[in-house]
Amino acid sequence: MADHHFGGIKIRHLYKIFGPNAQAHVDAVKNGLTKAELNERYGHVLGLRDINIEMPSGSIQVIMGLSGSGKSTLIRHINRLIDPTAGEVLVDGVDVVKMNEQELRTFRRHQTAMVFQKFALLPHRNVLDNTLYGLEVQGMERAKAVDTAMRWIERVGLKGFESKYPNQLSGGMQQRVGLARALSNDAPVLLMDEAYSALDPLIRMDMQTVLLDLQKEIRKTVVFITHDLDEALRLGDQIAILRDGEVIQQGTSQDIVLRPADDYVANFVKEVNRGRVVHVEAVMVPMRPGCLPVGTPIEVGTTIEDAMRMIAHGPDGDVAVVDAEGKPVGILNLRLLAGALVSADRDTKQTGASLAEVM
Ligand SMILES: Nc1ncnc2c1ncn2[C@@H]1O[C@H](COP(=O)(O)OP(=O)(O)O)[C@@H](O)[C@H]1O
Ligand SMILES: [Mg+2]
């Protein structure tokens, strides 16, 4: 089950209407009836409208949006804790919506694992027994379950805490147990619904780092829900932004920050520290004839802030930007990098200066 080619998810034309007569209103919603109209005229709630998202196996898909935008409704369709009103949820090409009880139980147990915001630890079980709970339910023999659980307890940084009880642990440590429990299951799909939203900022950053480090090794399809854009940009290979049950924009961190689809997204983006997000490709200029780059080349994918740090400690002049194979694709200098930051600053402060003026 841990084969890394598994776990790709495709969501197609997914609709969810909450209410006793949901099916009767699907066509009207498909024809443009708004969430407000559906609510006022028929007393039904539009949860999701025409969601189409493709999540490649082995990547982190972030779903972001304000409270009430439909994030939990969406993630709960992936292991069918919620039945859709219309649409398909394909995991490895199999439509979860069409599974019978037995298939669904097997699918949930072996193909998916969930990490919850409230940790959902059993208070009377210690760390070890919380971690191996899922394996126990699956009927795995005790010695093997302990072995597996201990490996993940160590991997999330909880070695030595196996016999502690949840009430003896901080929030961050409890969430590590939640993560270890989910990983012990060895499922290719990991569902995390605001898993870090209740943690203090520094602990939260730590847990993001834990997930990113682990992901290099486990390569799961992670669906990560957050209402925090900084968290979304840090974790997401792909990000989908929801509003009122609809996807407003999907793309990489670069797409979202450099090309926000509308004012709603732009409003989130304007508080972001671009130096830590925007990559050098967005700032570099073409190699000029006769230009002789100095210093150590910078690889594409490097953030503005990291590039500034590297250049600030190198010789004066233009530095080459190179692709993964080392082929030059452009040049950069401190003036260009600073310009990109000042220009970002101008966006938030609205002083009206253009990039050309400040360069
Ligand atoms: N069981 C339900 N019955 C009626 N409305 C619901 C139900 N679950 C969620 N909703 C509504 O669906 C919308 C999306 O909710 P939710 O998915 O929980 O948002 P989020 O997780 O982004 O905060 C909200 O308008 C919410 O009130
Ligand atoms: Mg929610």
PDB file of N, CA, C and O in Angstrom, residues 17-78:
ATOM      1  N   ILE A  17     -24.758  20.313  -1.582  1.00  0.00           N
ATOM      2  CA  ILE A  17     -25.820  21.161  -1.049  1.00  0.00           C
ATOM      3  C   ILE A  17     -26.287  20.518   0.245  1.00  0.00           C
ATOM      4  O   ILE A  17     -26.564  19.313   0.279  1.00  0.00           O
ATOM      5  N   PHE A  18     -26.336  21.307   1.335  1.00  0.00           N
ATOM      6  CA  PHE A  18     -26.845  20.797   2.608  1.00  0.00           C
ATOM      7  C   PHE A  18     -28.331  21.114   2.709  1.00  0.00           C
ATOM      8  O   PHE A  18     -28.743  22.254   2.466  1.00  0.00           O
ATOM      9  N   GLY A  19     -29.129  20.107   3.086  1.00  0.00           N
ATOM     10  CA  GLY A  19     -30.563  20.326   3.262  1.00  0.00           C
ATOM     11  C   GLY A  19     -31.315  19.070   2.889  1.00  0.00           C
ATOM     12  O   GLY A  19     -30.752  18.164   2.266  1.00  0.00           O
ATOM     13  N   PRO A  20     -32.596  18.986   3.288  1.00  0.00           N
ATOM     14  CA  PRO A  20     -33.369  17.751   3.134  1.00  0.00           C
ATOM     15  C   PRO A  20     -33.659  17.374   1.678  1.00  0.00           C
ATOM     16  O   PRO A  20     -33.911  16.217   1.376  1.00  0.00           O
ATOM     17  N   ASN A  21     -33.618  18.360   0.789  1.00  0.00           N
ATOM     18  CA  ASN A  21     -34.022  18.094  -0.590  1.00  0.00           C
ATOM     19  C   ASN A  21     -32.939  18.547  -1.572  1.00  0.00           C
ATOM     20  O   ASN A  21     -33.229  19.159  -2.603  1.00  0.00           O
ATOM     21  N   ALA A  22     -31.692  18.231  -1.204  1.00  0.00           N
ATOM     22  CA  ALA A  22     -30.528  18.753  -1.926  1.00  0.00           C
ATOM     23  C   ALA A  22     -30.581  18.465  -3.421  1.00  0.00           C
ATOM     24  O   ALA A  22     -30.363  19.341  -4.253  1.00  0.00           O
ATOM     25  N   GLN A  23     -30.889  17.203  -3.757  1.00  0.00           N
ATOM     26  CA  GLN A  23     -30.858  16.766  -5.148  1.00  0.00           C
ATOM     27  C   GLN A  23     -31.754  17.623  -6.048  1.00  0.00           C
ATOM     28  O   GLN A  23     -31.415  17.892  -7.202  1.00  0.00           O
ATOM     29  N   ALA A  24     -32.857  18.085  -5.494  1.00  0.00           N
ATOM     30  CA  ALA A  24     -33.830  18.859  -6.284  1.00  0.00           C
ATOM     31  C   ALA A  24     -33.270  20.210  -6.728  1.00  0.00           C
ATOM     32  O   ALA A  24     -33.797  20.817  -7.661  1.00  0.00           O
ATOM     33  N   HIS A  25     -32.205  20.671  -6.073  1.00  0.00           N
ATOM     34  CA  HIS A  25     -31.701  22.013  -6.371  1.00  0.00           C
ATOM     35  C   HIS A  25     -30.396  22.025  -7.163  1.00  0.00           C
ATOM     36  O   HIS A  25     -29.886  23.083  -7.503  1.00  0.00           O
ATOM     37  N   VAL A  26     -29.876  20.832  -7.453  1.00  0.00           N
ATOM     38  CA  VAL A  26     -28.578  20.760  -8.126  1.00  0.00           C
ATOM     39  C   VAL A  26     -28.592  21.456  -9.487  1.00  0.00           C
ATOM     40  O   VAL A  26     -27.693  22.244  -9.800  1.00  0.00           O
ATOM     41  N   ASP A  27     -29.611  21.188 -10.264  1.00  0.00           N
ATOM     42  CA  ASP A  27     -29.633  21.782 -11.605  1.00  0.00           C
ATOM     43  C   ASP A  27     -29.690  23.308 -11.531  1.00  0.00           C
ATOM     44  O   ASP A  27     -29.008  23.991 -12.293  1.00  0.00           O
ATOM     45  N   ALA A  28     -30.493  23.818 -10.614  1.00  0.00           N
ATOM     46  CA  ALA A  28     -30.584  25.276 -10.458  1.00  0.00           C
ATOM     47  C   ALA A  28     -29.219  25.853 -10.080  1.00  0.00           C
ATOM     48  O   ALA A  28     -28.793  26.881 -10.610  1.00  0.00           O
ATOM     49  N   VAL A  29     -28.527  25.157  -9.171  1.00  0.00           N
ATOM     50  CA  VAL A  29     -27.192  25.624  -8.773  1.00  0.00           C
ATOM     51  C   VAL A  29     -26.226  25.551  -9.962  1.00  0.00           C
ATOM     52  O   VAL A  29     -25.445  26.474 -10.203  1.00  0.00           O
ATOM     53  N   LYS A  30     -26.322  24.455 -10.725  1.00  0.00           N
ATOM     54  CA  LYS A  30     -25.470  24.333 -11.912  1.00  0.00           C
ATOM     55  C   LYS A  30     -25.757  25.452 -12.906  1.00  0.00           C
ATOM     56  O   LYS A  30     -24.874  25.888 -13.643  1.00  0.00           O
ATOM     57  N   ASN A  31     -27.013  25.900 -12.921  1.00  0.00           N
ATOM     58  CA  ASN A  31     -27.378  26.977 -13.845  1.00  0.00           C
ATOM     59  C   ASN A  31     -27.175  28.368 -13.250  1.00  0.00           C
ATOM     60  O   ASN A  31     -27.653  29.353 -13.816  1.00  0.00           O
ATOM     61  N   GLY A  32     -26.511  28.437 -12.095  1.00  0.00           N
ATOM     62  CA  GLY A  32     -26.092  29.752 -11.615  1.00  0.00           C
ATOM     63  C   GLY A  32     -26.805  30.290 -10.387  1.00  0.00           C
ATOM     64  O   GLY A  32     -26.529  31.405  -9.950  1.00  0.00           O
ATOM     65  N   LEU A  33     -27.733  29.518  -9.798  1.00  0.00           N
ATOM     66  CA  LEU A  33     -28.360  29.964  -8.552  1.00  0.00           C
ATOM     67  C   LEU A  33     -27.262  30.192  -7.501  1.00  0.00           C
ATOM     68  O   LEU A  33     -26.420  29.318  -7.297  1.00  0.00           O
ATOM     69  N   THR A  34     -27.247  31.356  -6.858  1.00  0.00           N
ATOM     70  CA  THR A  34     -26.153  31.666  -5.932  1.00  0.00           C
ATOM     71  C   THR A  34     -26.399  31.030  -4.565  1.00  0.00           C
ATOM     72  O   THR A  34     -27.522  30.594  -4.260  1.00  0.00           O
ATOM     73  N   LYS A  35     -25.338  31.035  -3.749  1.00  0.00           N
ATOM     74  CA  LYS A  35     -25.424  30.501  -2.393  1.00  0.00           C
ATOM     75  C   LYS A  35     -26.497  31.251  -1.600  1.00  0.00           C
ATOM     76  O   LYS A  35     -27.309  30.644  -0.909  1.00  0.00           O
ATOM     77  N   ALA A  36     -26.523  32.579  -1.747  1.00  0.00           N
ATOM     78  CA  ALA A  36     -27.490  33.407  -1.023  1.00  0.00           C
ATOM     79  C   ALA A  36     -28.921  33.106  -1.486  1.00  0.00           C
ATOM     80  O   ALA A  36     -29.838  32.959  -0.659  1.00  0.00           O
ATOM     81  N   GLU A  37     -29.109  32.999  -2.813  1.00  0.00           N
ATOM     82  CA  GLU A  37     -30.448  32.705  -3.357  1.00  0.00           C
ATOM     83  C   GLU A  37     -30.947  31.335  -2.896  1.00  0.00           C
ATOM     84  O   GLU A  37     -32.120  31.184  -2.518  1.00  0.00           O
ATOM     85  N   LEU A  38     -30.046  30.338  -2.935  1.00  0.00           N
ATOM     86  CA  LEU A  38     -30.411  28.983  -2.519  1.00  0.00           C
ATOM     87  C   LEU A  38     -30.878  28.994  -1.070  1.00  0.00           C
ATOM     88  O   LEU A  38     -31.852  28.331  -0.704  1.00  0.00           O
ATOM     89  N   ASN A  39     -30.185  29.790  -0.276  1.00  0.00           N
ATOM     90  CA  ASN A  39     -30.505  29.870   1.141  1.00  0.00           C
ATOM     91  C   ASN A  39     -31.824  30.611   1.375  1.00  0.00           C
ATOM     92  O   ASN A  39     -32.715  30.119   2.071  1.00  0.00           O
ATOM     93  N   GLU A  40     -31.968  31.773   0.722  1.00  0.00           N
ATOM     94  CA  GLU A  40     -33.167  32.595   0.931  1.00  0.00           C
ATOM     95  C   GLU A  40     -34.423  31.902   0.398  1.00  0.00           C
ATOM     96  O   GLU A  40     -35.452  31.865   1.070  1.00  0.00           O
ATOM     97  N   ARG A  41     -34.335  31.365  -0.827  1.00  0.00           N
ATOM     98  CA  ARG A  41     -35.537  30.822  -1.472  1.00  0.00           C
ATOM     99  C   ARG A  41     -35.880  29.421  -1.000  1.00  0.00           C
ATOM    100  O   ARG A  41     -37.047  29.059  -0.901  1.00  0.00           O
ATOM    101  N   TYR A  42     -34.867  28.608  -0.722  1.00  0.00           N
ATOM    102  CA  TYR A  42     -35.151  27.190  -0.466  1.00  0.00           C
ATOM    103  C   TYR A  42     -34.628  26.699   0.879  1.00  0.00           C
ATOM    104  O   TYR A  42     -34.816  25.530   1.214  1.00  0.00           O
ATOM    105  N   GLY A  43     -33.983  27.566   1.627  1.00  0.00           N
ATOM    106  CA  GLY A  43     -33.485  27.167   2.942  1.00  0.00           C
ATOM    107  C   GLY A  43     -32.422  26.079   2.899  1.00  0.00           C
ATOM    108  O   GLY A  43     -32.229  25.360   3.867  1.00  0.00           O
ATOM    109  N   HIS A  44     -31.728  25.940   1.757  1.00  0.00           N
ATOM    110  CA  HIS A  44     -30.625  24.995   1.659  1.00  0.00           C
ATOM    111  C   HIS A  44     -29.300  25.758   1.645  1.00  0.00           C
ATOM    112  O   HIS A  44     -29.245  26.917   1.246  1.00  0.00           O
ATOM    113  N   VAL A  45     -28.223  25.064   2.084  1.00  0.00           N
ATOM    114  CA  VAL A  45     -26.906  25.705   2.143  1.00  0.00           C
ATOM    115  C   VAL A  45     -25.998  25.137   1.054  1.00  0.00           C
ATOM    116  O   VAL A  45     -25.828  23.918   0.959  1.00  0.00           O
ATOM    117  N   LEU A  46     -25.444  26.039   0.242  1.00  0.00           N
ATOM    118  CA  LEU A  46     -24.488  25.595  -0.777  1.00  0.00           C
ATOM    119  C   LEU A  46     -23.124  25.413  -0.120  1.00  0.00           C
ATOM    120  O   LEU A  46     -22.513  26.378   0.337  1.00  0.00           O
ATOM    121  N   GLY A  47     -22.677  24.157  -0.036  1.00  0.00           N
ATOM    122  CA  GLY A  47     -21.375  23.862   0.572  1.00  0.00           C
ATOM    123  C   GLY A  47     -20.248  23.968  -0.440  1.00  0.00           C
ATOM    124  O   GLY A  47     -19.229  24.610  -0.199  1.00  0.00           O
ATOM    125  N   LEU A  48     -20.446  23.346  -1.606  1.00  0.00           N
ATOM    126  CA  LEU A  48     -19.415  23.347  -2.655  1.00  0.00           C
ATOM    127  C   LEU A  48     -20.074  23.470  -4.021  1.00  0.00           C
ATOM    128  O   LEU A  48     -21.125  22.878  -4.267  1.00  0.00           O
ATOM    129  N   ARG A  49     -19.424  24.232  -4.904  1.00  0.00           N
ATOM    130  CA  ARG A  49     -19.938  24.374  -6.262  1.00  0.00           C
ATOM    131  C   ARG A  49     -18.847  24.040  -7.286  1.00  0.00           C
ATOM    132  O   ARG A  49     -17.794  24.671  -7.324  1.00  0.00           O
ATOM    133  N   ASP A  50     -19.088  23.032  -8.081  1.00  0.00           N
ATOM    134  CA  ASP A  50     -18.253  22.679  -9.226  1.00  0.00           C
ATOM    135  C   ASP A  50     -16.751  22.722  -8.915  1.00  0.00           C
ATOM    136  O   ASP A  50     -15.996  23.458  -9.537  1.00  0.00           O
ATOM    137  N   ILE A  51     -16.354  21.892  -7.942  1.00  0.00           N
ATOM    138  CA  ILE A  51     -14.936  21.827  -7.562  1.00  0.00           C
ATOM    139  C   ILE A  51     -14.207  20.863  -8.501  1.00  0.00           C
ATOM    140  O   ILE A  51     -14.627  19.717  -8.674  1.00  0.00           O
ATOM    141  N   ASN A  52     -13.134  21.341  -9.097  1.00  0.00           N
ATOM    142  CA  ASN A  52     -12.277  20.519  -9.954  1.00  0.00           C
ATOM    143  C   ASN A  52     -10.828  20.730  -9.524  1.00  0.00           C
ATOM    144  O   ASN A  52     -10.274  21.808  -9.740  1.00  0.00           O
ATOM    145  N   ILE A  53     -10.267  19.728  -8.891  1.00  0.00           N
ATOM    146  CA  ILE A  53      -8.875  19.834  -8.440  1.00  0.00           C
ATOM    147  C   ILE A  53      -8.169  18.513  -8.728  1.00  0.00           C
ATOM    148  O   ILE A  53      -8.720  17.446  -8.461  1.00  0.00           O
ATOM    149  N   GLU A  54      -6.979  18.611  -9.282  1.00  0.00           N
ATOM    150  CA  GLU A  54      -6.172  17.422  -9.515  1.00  0.00           C
ATOM    151  C   GLU A  54      -4.971  17.470  -8.589  1.00  0.00           C
ATOM    152  O   GLU A  54      -4.190  18.421  -8.637  1.00  0.00           O
ATOM    153  N   MET A  55      -4.847  16.459  -7.736  1.00  0.00           N
ATOM    154  CA  MET A  55      -3.751  16.432  -6.764  1.00  0.00           C
ATOM    155  C   MET A  55      -2.816  15.294  -7.127  1.00  0.00           C
ATOM    156  O   MET A  55      -3.141  14.123  -6.901  1.00  0.00           O
ATOM    157  N   PRO A  56      -1.658  15.615  -7.705  1.00  0.00           N
ATOM    158  CA  PRO A  56      -0.752  14.541  -8.110  1.00  0.00           C
ATOM    159  C   PRO A  56      -0.257  13.752  -6.901  1.00  0.00           C
ATOM    160  O   PRO A  56      -0.056  14.322  -5.830  1.00  0.00           O
ATOM    161  N   SER A  57      -0.074  12.470  -7.097  1.00  0.00           N
ATOM    162  CA  SER A  57       0.444  11.605  -6.050  1.00  0.00           C
ATOM    163  C   SER A  57       1.796  12.119  -5.549  1.00  0.00           C
ATOM    164  O   SER A  57       2.637  12.561  -6.329  1.00  0.00           O
ATOM    165  N   GLY A  58       1.980  12.120  -4.238  1.00  0.00           N
ATOM    166  CA  GLY A  58       3.268  12.500  -3.671  1.00  0.00           C
ATOM    167  C   GLY A  58       3.487  13.991  -3.481  1.00  0.00           C
ATOM    168  O   GLY A  58       4.594  14.420  -3.179  1.00  0.00           O
ATOM    169  N   SER A  59       2.432  14.800  -3.656  1.00  0.00           N
ATOM    170  CA  SER A  59       2.609  16.248  -3.484  1.00  0.00           C
ATOM    171  C   SER A  59       1.715  16.765  -2.350  1.00  0.00           C
ATOM    172  O   SER A  59       0.785  16.089  -1.918  1.00  0.00           O
ATOM    173  N   ILE A  60       2.034  17.971  -1.890  1.00  0.00           N
ATOM    174  CA  ILE A  60       1.208  18.589  -0.849  1.00  0.00           C
ATOM    175  C   ILE A  60       0.234  19.563  -1.510  1.00  0.00           C
ATOM    176  O   ILE A  60       0.651  20.542  -2.143  1.00  0.00           O
ATOM    177  N   GLN A  61      -1.057  19.265  -1.391  1.00  0.00           N
ATOM    178  CA  GLN A  61      -2.102  20.150  -1.899  1.00  0.00           C
ATOM    179  C   GLN A  61      -2.674  20.924  -0.716  1.00  0.00           C
ATOM    180  O   GLN A  61      -3.209  20.323   0.219  1.00  0.00           O
ATOM    181  N   VAL A  62      -2.565  22.238  -0.753  1.00  0.00           N
ATOM    182  CA  VAL A  62      -3.167  23.046   0.298  1.00  0.00           C
ATOM    183  C   VAL A  62      -4.525  23.556  -0.177  1.00  0.00           C
ATOM    184  O   VAL A  62      -4.685  23.948  -1.331  1.00  0.00           O
ATOM    185  N   ILE A  63      -5.514  23.499   0.712  1.00  0.00           N
ATOM    186  CA  ILE A  63      -6.814  24.119   0.468  1.00  0.00           C
ATOM    187  C   ILE A  63      -6.916  25.273   1.454  1.00  0.00           C
ATOM    188  O   ILE A  63      -6.826  25.071   2.653  1.00  0.00           O
ATOM    189  N   MET A  64      -7.041  26.498   0.920  1.00  0.00           N
ATOM    190  CA  MET A  64      -7.052  27.661   1.797  1.00  0.00           C
ATOM    191  C   MET A  64      -8.323  28.473   1.613  1.00  0.00           C
ATOM    192  O   MET A  64      -8.854  28.553   0.515  1.00  0.00           O
ATOM    193  N   GLY A  65      -8.783  29.090   2.677  1.00  0.00           N
ATOM    194  CA  GLY A  65      -9.950  29.958   2.573  1.00  0.00           C
ATOM    195  C   GLY A  65     -10.368  30.383   3.963  1.00  0.00           C
ATOM    196  O   GLY A  65      -9.931  29.801   4.962  1.00  0.00           O
ATOM    197  N   LEU A  66     -11.220  31.411   4.030  1.00  0.00           N
ATOM    198  CA  LEU A  66     -11.689  31.883   5.315  1.00  0.00           C
ATOM    199  C   LEU A  66     -12.630  30.848   5.930  1.00  0.00           C
ATOM    200  O   LEU A  66     -13.088  29.933   5.251  1.00  0.00           O
ATOM    201  N   SER A  67     -12.955  31.042   7.196  1.00  0.00           N
ATOM    202  CA  SER A  67     -13.880  30.165   7.882  1.00  0.00           C
ATOM    203  C   SER A  67     -15.230  30.166   7.149  1.00  0.00           C
ATOM    204  O   SER A  67     -15.718  31.210   6.753  1.00  0.00           O
ATOM    205  N   GLY A  68     -15.789  28.981   6.945  1.00  0.00           N
ATOM    206  CA  GLY A  68     -17.078  28.869   6.260  1.00  0.00           C
ATOM    207  C   GLY A  68     -16.982  28.795   4.751  1.00  0.00           C
ATOM    208  O   GLY A  68     -17.998  28.714   4.067  1.00  0.00           O
ATOM    209  N   SER A  69     -15.757  28.786   4.204  1.00  0.00           N
ATOM    210  CA  SER A  69     -15.601  28.783   2.746  1.00  0.00           C
ATOM    211  C   SER A  69     -15.788  27.381   2.140  1.00  0.00           C
ATOM    212  O   SER A  69     -15.875  27.244   0.925  1.00  0.00           O
ATOM    213  N   GLY A  70     -15.813  26.327   2.989  1.00  0.00           N
ATOM    214  CA  GLY A  70     -16.085  24.982   2.469  1.00  0.00           C
ATOM    215  C   GLY A  70     -14.901  24.036   2.554  1.00  0.00           C
ATOM    216  O   GLY A  70     -14.940  22.930   1.985  1.00  0.00           O
ATOM    217  N   LYS A  71     -13.846  24.414   3.282  1.00  0.00           N
ATOM    218  CA  LYS A  71     -12.626  23.595   3.338  1.00  0.00           C
ATOM    219  C   LYS A  71     -12.893  22.216   3.956  1.00  0.00           C
ATOM    220  O   LYS A  71     -12.502  21.201   3.387  1.00  0.00           O
ATOM    221  N   SER A  72     -13.533  22.206   5.114  1.00  0.00           N
ATOM    222  CA  SER A  72     -13.796  20.915   5.775  1.00  0.00           C
ATOM    223  C   SER A  72     -14.752  20.079   4.944  1.00  0.00           C
ATOM    224  O   SER A  72     -14.576  18.860   4.818  1.00  0.00           O
ATOM    225  N   THR A  73     -15.753  20.723   4.372  1.00  0.00           N
ATOM    226  CA  THR A  73     -16.692  20.004   3.511  1.00  0.00           C
ATOM    227  C   THR A  73     -15.929  19.319   2.378  1.00  0.00           C
ATOM    228  O   THR A  73     -16.173  18.154   2.069  1.00  0.00           O
ATOM    229  N   LEU A  74     -14.990  20.017   1.793  1.00  0.00           N
ATOM    230  CA  LEU A  74     -14.230  19.464   0.674  1.00  0.00           C
ATOM    231  C   LEU A  74     -13.359  18.276   1.108  1.00  0.00           C
ATOM    232  O   LEU A  74     -13.412  17.203   0.507  1.00  0.00           O
ATOM    233  N   ILE A  75     -12.569  18.444   2.158  1.00  0.00           N
ATOM    234  CA  ILE A  75     -11.640  17.371   2.543  1.00  0.00           C
ATOM    235  C   ILE A  75     -12.410  16.142   3.001  1.00  0.00           C
ATOM    236  O   ILE A  75     -11.979  15.005   2.781  1.00  0.00           O
ATOM    237  N   ARG A  76     -13.585  16.343   3.589  1.00  0.00           N
ATOM    238  CA  ARG A  76     -14.377  15.216   4.076  1.00  0.00           C
ATOM    239  C   ARG A  76     -15.013  14.409   2.951  1.00  0.00           C
ATOM    240  O   ARG A  76     -15.494  13.305   3.177  1.00  0.00           O
ATOM    241  N   HIS A  77     -15.014  14.967   1.755  1.00  0.00           N
ATOM    242  CA  HIS A  77     -15.465  14.181   0.603  1.00  0.00           C
ATOM    243  C   HIS A  77     -14.413  13.164   0.163  1.00  0.00           C
ATOM    244  O   HIS A  77     -14.742  12.162  -0.464  1.00  0.00           O
ATOM    245  N   ILE A  78     -13.142  13.441   0.491  1.00  0.00           N
ATOM    246  CA  ILE A  78     -12.070  12.574  -0.019  1.00  0.00           C
ATOM    247  C   ILE A  78     -12.127  11.193   0.625  1.00  0.00           C
ATOM    248  O   ILE A  78     -11.871  10.196  -0.037  1.00  0.00           O
TER     249      ILE A  78
END
